């Protein structure tokens, strides 16, 4: 079957990556988490005290950053590396989550990430999730999914994941971080989160993972 590009966009914590991983596995496609790239860049900026309000500092810092994805042989999933270090897990910390949407508004950061995303997807057979994949990175993608869910449902899902790593985290903290990120992601000047005109909406507030996968697979093999 002809390989296609599947672009999945949507709000934070509405299961984009879960669906993207499952679709990639079913179809034998590559899965790329574009948010992990913005998170890894943010981690670099935080660790190196980069003043990201200053364009020159951002440009210089980006020159020092090499991002790559490598497959974990045990899980079969791609993990993100920052200058050769596996940062897949550390980039999920709230410290990074609190700053990533701000860093993702920076023009130079977006250009840096989008260039690499297009290169990775040039051979098709890819599922990429993010905020601007169907609108900016791959406007020609054969299938575009726009995912959404009730914001409390999303906060509870993310809280359940985070509390395992950090028992002090509260649901209110997670919800307010999500709300702030949703606001910034939809209101930024460059490539804000919007539904592409030709995207299909999946609201998974009431869907099980199996139901949402079936739905998406139906679109993918149409
Ligand atoms: O999908 P995520 O929560 O890991 O994404 C982290 C942040 O990165 C999110 O707040 C917005 C930003 N992002 C983006 O601007 N564009 C993308 N394609 C992916 C993520």
mmCIF file of C-alpha atoms and ligand atoms in Angstrom:
data_model
loop_
_atom_site.group_PDB
_atom_site.id
_atom_site.type_symbol
_atom_site.label_atom_id
_atom_site.label_comp_id
_atom_site.label_asym_id
_atom_site.label_seq_id
_atom_site.Cartn_x
_atom_site.Cartn_y
_atom_site.Cartn_z
ATOM 1 C CA UNK A 1 0.000 0.000 0.000
ATOM 2 C CA UNK A 2 1.224 3.500 -0.814
ATOM 3 C CA UNK A 3 2.868 5.143 2.209
ATOM 4 C CA UNK A 4 1.365 8.394 3.354
ATOM 5 C CA UNK A 5 2.043 11.169 5.864
ATOM 6 C CA UNK A 6 -0.285 11.261 8.851
ATOM 7 C CA UNK A 7 -0.337 14.585 10.686
ATOM 8 C CA UNK A 8 -1.872 14.656 14.163
ATOM 9 C CA UNK A 9 -2.438 18.006 15.818
ATOM 10 C CA UNK A 10 -4.362 19.049 18.863
ATOM 11 C CA UNK A 11 -4.341 20.379 22.380
ATOM 12 C CA UNK A 12 -1.905 19.263 25.084
ATOM 13 C CA UNK A 13 -2.575 15.898 26.717
ATOM 14 C CA UNK A 14 -5.394 14.731 24.533
ATOM 15 C CA UNK A 15 -3.733 11.473 23.584
ATOM 16 C CA UNK A 16 -2.048 12.499 20.343
ATOM 17 C CA UNK A 17 1.114 10.572 21.048
ATOM 18 C CA UNK A 18 -0.733 7.458 22.220
ATOM 19 C CA UNK A 19 -2.754 7.375 19.021
ATOM 20 C CA UNK A 20 0.252 8.263 16.865
ATOM 21 C CA UNK A 21 2.332 5.422 18.339
ATOM 22 C CA UNK A 22 -0.468 2.909 17.854
ATOM 23 C CA UNK A 23 -1.119 4.015 14.272
ATOM 24 C CA UNK A 24 2.601 3.875 13.447
ATOM 25 C CA UNK A 25 2.836 0.389 14.893
ATOM 26 C CA UNK A 26 -0.221 -0.898 13.018
ATOM 27 C CA UNK A 27 0.896 0.594 9.713
ATOM 28 C CA UNK A 28 4.639 -0.069 10.106
ATOM 29 C CA UNK A 29 5.339 3.665 9.987
ATOM 30 C CA UNK A 30 7.866 5.854 11.759
ATOM 31 C CA UNK A 31 6.499 7.826 14.704
ATOM 32 C CA UNK A 32 7.953 11.248 15.444
ATOM 33 C CA UNK A 33 6.932 13.327 18.459
ATOM 34 C CA UNK A 34 7.575 16.902 17.308
ATOM 35 C CA UNK A 35 6.825 18.275 20.789
ATOM 36 C CA UNK A 36 9.847 16.342 22.070
ATOM 37 C CA UNK A 37 12.019 18.531 19.841
ATOM 38 C CA UNK A 38 10.639 21.743 21.369
ATOM 39 C CA UNK A 39 11.025 20.231 24.822
ATOM 40 C CA UNK A 40 14.654 19.196 24.174
ATOM 41 C CA UNK A 41 15.476 22.703 22.921
ATOM 42 C CA UNK A 42 13.842 24.153 26.054
ATOM 43 C CA UNK A 43 15.880 21.797 28.230
ATOM 44 C CA UNK A 44 19.072 23.006 26.517
ATOM 45 C CA UNK A 45 18.070 26.652 27.032
ATOM 46 C CA UNK A 46 17.310 26.076 30.716
ATOM 47 C CA UNK A 47 20.488 24.119 31.407
ATOM 48 C CA UNK A 48 22.655 26.685 29.643
ATOM 49 C CA UNK A 49 20.851 29.773 30.974
ATOM 50 C CA UNK A 50 20.089 30.985 27.465
ATOM 51 C CA UNK A 51 18.296 34.337 27.458
ATOM 52 C CA UNK A 52 15.618 33.440 24.926
ATOM 53 C CA UNK A 53 14.277 36.989 24.796
ATOM 54 C CA UNK A 54 17.473 37.840 22.896
ATOM 55 C CA UNK A 55 17.484 36.668 19.255
ATOM 56 C CA UNK A 56 21.281 36.495 18.970
ATOM 57 C CA UNK A 57 21.511 34.288 22.061
ATOM 58 C CA UNK A 58 18.839 32.004 20.591
ATOM 59 C CA UNK A 59 20.638 31.752 17.237
ATOM 60 C CA UNK A 60 23.954 30.989 18.928
ATOM 61 C CA UNK A 61 22.369 28.392 21.189
ATOM 62 C CA UNK A 62 20.601 26.653 18.295
ATOM 63 C CA UNK A 63 23.971 26.299 16.563
ATOM 64 C CA UNK A 64 25.086 24.184 19.519
ATOM 65 C CA UNK A 65 22.069 21.882 19.414
ATOM 66 C CA UNK A 66 21.924 18.590 17.557
ATOM 67 C CA UNK A 67 18.647 16.709 17.882
ATOM 68 C CA UNK A 68 18.152 13.151 16.749
ATOM 69 C CA UNK A 69 15.780 10.250 17.275
ATOM 70 C CA UNK A 70 16.957 6.723 18.021
ATOM 71 C CA UNK A 71 14.886 3.613 18.343
ATOM 72 C CA UNK A 72 14.847 1.917 21.729
ATOM 73 C CA UNK A 73 15.280 -1.761 20.824
ATOM 74 C CA UNK A 74 13.149 -2.870 23.785
ATOM 75 C CA UNK A 75 10.104 -0.680 23.198
ATOM 76 C CA UNK A 76 10.619 -0.205 19.457
ATOM 77 C CA UNK A 77 9.883 3.491 19.975
ATOM 78 C CA UNK A 78 11.919 6.492 18.919
ATOM 79 C CA UNK A 79 13.474 8.485 21.714
ATOM 80 C CA UNK A 80 14.827 11.997 21.431
ATOM 81 C CA UNK A 81 18.527 12.749 21.906
ATOM 82 C CA UNK A 82 20.021 16.146 22.646
ATOM 83 C CA UNK A 83 23.680 16.328 21.613
ATOM 84 C CA UNK A 84 23.989 12.577 21.957
ATOM 85 C CA UNK A 85 22.213 12.331 25.344
ATOM 86 C CA UNK A 86 18.913 10.504 25.663
ATOM 87 C CA UNK A 87 16.561 13.155 27.125
ATOM 88 C CA UNK A 88 13.264 11.395 26.365
ATOM 89 C CA UNK A 89 12.271 11.203 30.032
ATOM 90 C CA UNK A 90 13.784 14.339 31.545
ATOM 91 C CA UNK A 91 11.978 16.561 29.003
ATOM 92 C CA UNK A 92 8.618 15.483 30.497
ATOM 93 C CA UNK A 93 9.379 17.276 33.805
ATOM 94 C CA UNK A 94 7.100 20.113 34.852
ATOM 95 C CA UNK A 95 10.139 22.449 34.823
ATOM 96 C CA UNK A 96 10.398 21.961 31.049
ATOM 97 C CA UNK A 97 6.595 21.855 30.572
ATOM 98 C CA UNK A 98 6.296 25.269 32.208
ATOM 99 C CA UNK A 99 8.614 26.929 29.689
ATOM 100 C CA UNK A 100 8.215 24.944 26.481
ATOM 101 C CA UNK A 101 5.217 26.812 25.054
ATOM 102 C CA UNK A 102 7.074 30.095 25.496
ATOM 103 C CA UNK A 103 10.186 28.752 23.761
ATOM 104 C CA UNK A 104 7.980 27.299 21.003
ATOM 105 C CA UNK A 105 6.769 30.826 20.128
ATOM 106 C CA UNK A 106 10.262 31.861 18.971
ATOM 107 C CA UNK A 107 10.558 32.161 15.183
ATOM 108 C CA UNK A 108 14.148 30.843 14.996
ATOM 109 C CA UNK A 109 13.271 27.869 17.191
ATOM 110 C CA UNK A 110 10.306 26.966 14.993
ATOM 111 C CA UNK A 111 12.325 27.273 11.786
ATOM 112 C CA UNK A 112 15.025 25.059 13.277
ATOM 113 C CA UNK A 113 12.514 22.369 14.298
ATOM 114 C CA UNK A 114 10.301 22.492 11.188
ATOM 115 C CA UNK A 115 13.309 22.082 8.848
ATOM 116 C CA UNK A 116 14.299 18.865 10.632
ATOM 117 C CA UNK A 117 10.702 17.610 10.798
ATOM 118 C CA UNK A 118 10.279 18.018 7.027
ATOM 119 C CA UNK A 119 13.570 16.240 6.411
ATOM 120 C CA UNK A 120 12.569 13.308 8.639
ATOM 121 C CA UNK A 121 9.204 13.030 6.848
ATOM 122 C CA UNK A 122 10.522 13.330 3.320
ATOM 123 C CA UNK A 123 10.220 9.581 2.654
ATOM 124 C CA UNK A 124 6.585 9.405 3.889
ATOM 125 C CA UNK A 125 5.433 6.421 5.939
ATOM 126 C CA UNK A 126 5.392 8.656 8.985
ATOM 127 C CA UNK A 127 3.019 9.670 11.763
ATOM 128 C CA UNK A 128 3.998 12.980 13.339
ATOM 129 C CA UNK A 129 2.133 14.678 16.149
ATOM 130 C CA UNK A 130 2.277 18.280 17.334
ATOM 131 C CA UNK A 131 0.475 21.576 16.912
ATOM 132 C CA UNK A 132 1.308 22.704 13.378
ATOM 133 C CA UNK A 133 1.987 19.474 11.533
ATOM 134 C CA UNK A 134 -1.073 19.576 9.269
ATOM 135 C CA UNK A 135 -0.983 23.349 8.809
ATOM 136 C CA UNK A 136 2.727 24.174 8.465
ATOM 137 C CA UNK A 137 5.076 21.198 8.520
ATOM 138 C CA UNK A 138 3.171 18.950 6.108
ATOM 139 C CA UNK A 139 0.325 20.979 4.561
ATOM 140 C CA UNK A 140 0.141 18.279 1.864
ATOM 141 C CA UNK A 141 -0.256 15.401 4.356
ATOM 142 C CA UNK A 142 -2.657 12.795 3.017
ATOM 143 C CA UNK A 143 -4.360 12.384 6.412
ATOM 144 C CA UNK A 144 -4.755 15.092 9.030
ATOM 145 C CA UNK A 145 -6.307 14.392 12.401
ATOM 146 C CA UNK A 146 -7.223 17.141 14.849
ATOM 147 C CA UNK A 147 -7.592 15.818 18.366
ATOM 148 C CA UNK A 148 -9.403 17.383 21.235
ATOM 149 C CA UNK A 149 -10.954 16.440 24.593
ATOM 150 C CA UNK A 150 -12.539 18.165 27.563
ATOM 151 C CA UNK A 151 -9.845 20.096 29.487
ATOM 152 C CA UNK A 152 -10.582 18.437 32.876
ATOM 153 C CA UNK A 153 -10.461 14.999 31.273
ATOM 154 C CA UNK A 154 -7.093 15.892 29.786
ATOM 155 C CA UNK A 155 -5.777 17.304 33.089
ATOM 156 C CA UNK A 156 -6.776 14.138 34.948
ATOM 157 C CA UNK A 157 -5.060 11.924 32.375
ATOM 158 C CA UNK A 158 -1.838 13.952 32.576
ATOM 159 C CA UNK A 159 -2.041 14.124 36.391
ATOM 160 C CA UNK A 160 -2.347 10.329 36.618
ATOM 161 C CA UNK A 161 0.878 9.990 34.633
ATOM 162 C CA UNK A 162 2.783 12.699 36.480
ATOM 163 C CA UNK A 163 1.840 11.699 40.008
ATOM 164 C CA UNK A 164 3.643 8.373 39.526
ATOM 165 C CA UNK A 165 6.907 10.278 39.099
ATOM 166 C CA UNK A 166 6.184 13.166 41.461
ATOM 167 C CA UNK A 167 3.734 12.456 44.329
ATOM 168 C CA UNK A 168 3.662 16.162 45.280
ATOM 169 C CA UNK A 169 2.100 17.307 42.026
ATOM 170 C CA UNK A 170 -1.542 18.430 42.284
ATOM 171 C CA UNK A 171 -4.378 18.169 39.773
ATOM 172 C CA UNK A 172 -4.893 21.954 39.964
ATOM 173 C CA UNK A 173 -1.221 22.559 39.101
ATOM 174 C CA UNK A 174 -1.429 20.240 36.110
ATOM 175 C CA UNK A 175 -4.721 21.806 34.934
ATOM 176 C CA UNK A 176 -3.357 25.321 35.188
ATOM 177 C CA UNK A 177 -0.199 24.339 33.248
ATOM 178 C CA UNK A 178 -2.404 22.758 30.561
ATOM 179 C CA UNK A 179 -4.650 25.833 30.337
ATOM 180 C CA UNK A 180 -1.633 28.116 30.050
ATOM 181 C CA UNK A 181 -0.107 25.952 27.304
ATOM 182 C CA UNK A 182 -3.393 25.734 25.391
ATOM 183 C CA UNK A 183 -3.661 29.510 25.522
ATOM 184 C CA UNK A 184 -0.105 30.095 24.339
ATOM 185 C CA UNK A 185 -0.275 27.405 21.662
ATOM 186 C CA UNK A 186 -3.459 28.848 20.159
ATOM 187 C CA UNK A 187 -2.530 32.523 20.478
ATOM 188 C CA UNK A 188 1.090 32.678 19.324
ATOM 189 C CA UNK A 189 1.929 34.683 16.201
ATOM 190 C CA UNK A 190 3.723 31.955 14.250
ATOM 191 C CA UNK A 191 1.996 28.665 13.403
ATOM 192 C CA UNK A 192 -0.587 28.751 16.190
ATOM 193 C CA UNK A 193 -2.513 25.586 16.908
ATOM 194 C CA UNK A 194 -5.477 25.570 14.543
ATOM 195 C CA UNK A 195 -7.379 22.854 12.805
ATOM 196 C CA UNK A 196 -6.358 22.555 9.153
ATOM 197 C CA UNK A 197 -9.353 23.030 6.853
ATOM 198 C CA UNK A 198 -9.017 19.451 5.610
ATOM 199 C CA UNK A 199 -8.413 17.823 9.018
ATOM 200 C CA UNK A 200 -10.789 15.363 10.648
ATOM 201 C CA UNK A 201 -11.672 16.112 14.287
ATOM 202 C CA UNK A 202 -11.495 13.366 16.893
ATOM 203 C CA UNK A 203 -12.894 14.307 20.303
ATOM 204 C CA UNK A 204 -11.802 11.488 22.582
ATOM 205 C CA UNK A 205 -13.332 12.696 25.874
ATOM 206 C CA UNK A 206 -15.639 9.674 25.800
ATOM 207 C CA UNK A 207 -13.638 7.286 23.616
ATOM 208 C CA UNK A 208 -11.524 4.341 24.714
ATOM 209 C CA UNK A 209 -8.082 3.983 23.189
ATOM 210 C CA UNK A 210 -9.333 1.068 21.069
ATOM 211 C CA UNK A 211 -12.264 3.098 19.741
ATOM 212 C CA UNK A 212 -10.078 6.016 18.800
ATOM 213 C CA UNK A 213 -7.548 3.759 17.084
ATOM 214 C CA UNK A 214 -10.295 2.057 15.042
ATOM 215 C CA UNK A 215 -11.648 5.421 14.006
ATOM 216 C CA UNK A 216 -8.239 6.712 12.920
ATOM 217 C CA UNK A 217 -7.332 3.479 11.121
ATOM 218 C CA UNK A 218 -10.533 3.731 9.120
ATOM 219 C CA UNK A 219 -9.465 7.136 7.871
ATOM 220 C CA UNK A 220 -5.876 5.970 7.234
ATOM 221 C CA UNK A 221 -6.814 3.036 5.012
ATOM 222 C CA UNK A 222 -9.621 4.792 3.120
HETATM 223 O O1 LIG B 1 3.105 17.798 22.518
HETATM 224 P P1 LIG B 1 3.858 18.336 23.724
HETATM 225 O O2 LIG B 1 3.011 18.651 24.911
HETATM 226 O O3 LIG B 1 5.045 17.507 24.095
HETATM 227 O O4 LIG B 1 4.438 19.734 23.197
HETATM 228 C C1 LIG B 1 5.186 20.567 24.031
HETATM 229 C C2 LIG B 1 5.024 22.009 23.608
HETATM 230 O O5 LIG B 1 5.681 22.215 22.354
HETATM 231 C C3 LIG B 1 3.595 22.496 23.442
HETATM 232 O O6 LIG B 1 3.188 23.285 24.528
HETATM 233 C C4 LIG B 1 3.621 23.337 22.200
HETATM 234 C C5 LIG B 1 4.913 23.043 21.526
HETATM 235 N N1 LIG B 1 4.762 22.414 20.219
HETATM 236 C C6 LIG B 1 4.632 23.226 19.136
HETATM 237 O O7 LIG B 1 4.552 24.444 19.279
HETATM 238 N N2 LIG B 1 4.570 22.697 17.884
HETATM 239 C C7 LIG B 1 4.632 21.379 17.712
HETATM 240 N N3 LIG B 1 4.595 20.882 16.468
HETATM 241 C C8 LIG B 1 4.741 20.517 18.824
HETATM 242 C C9 LIG B 1 4.787 21.070 20.077
#
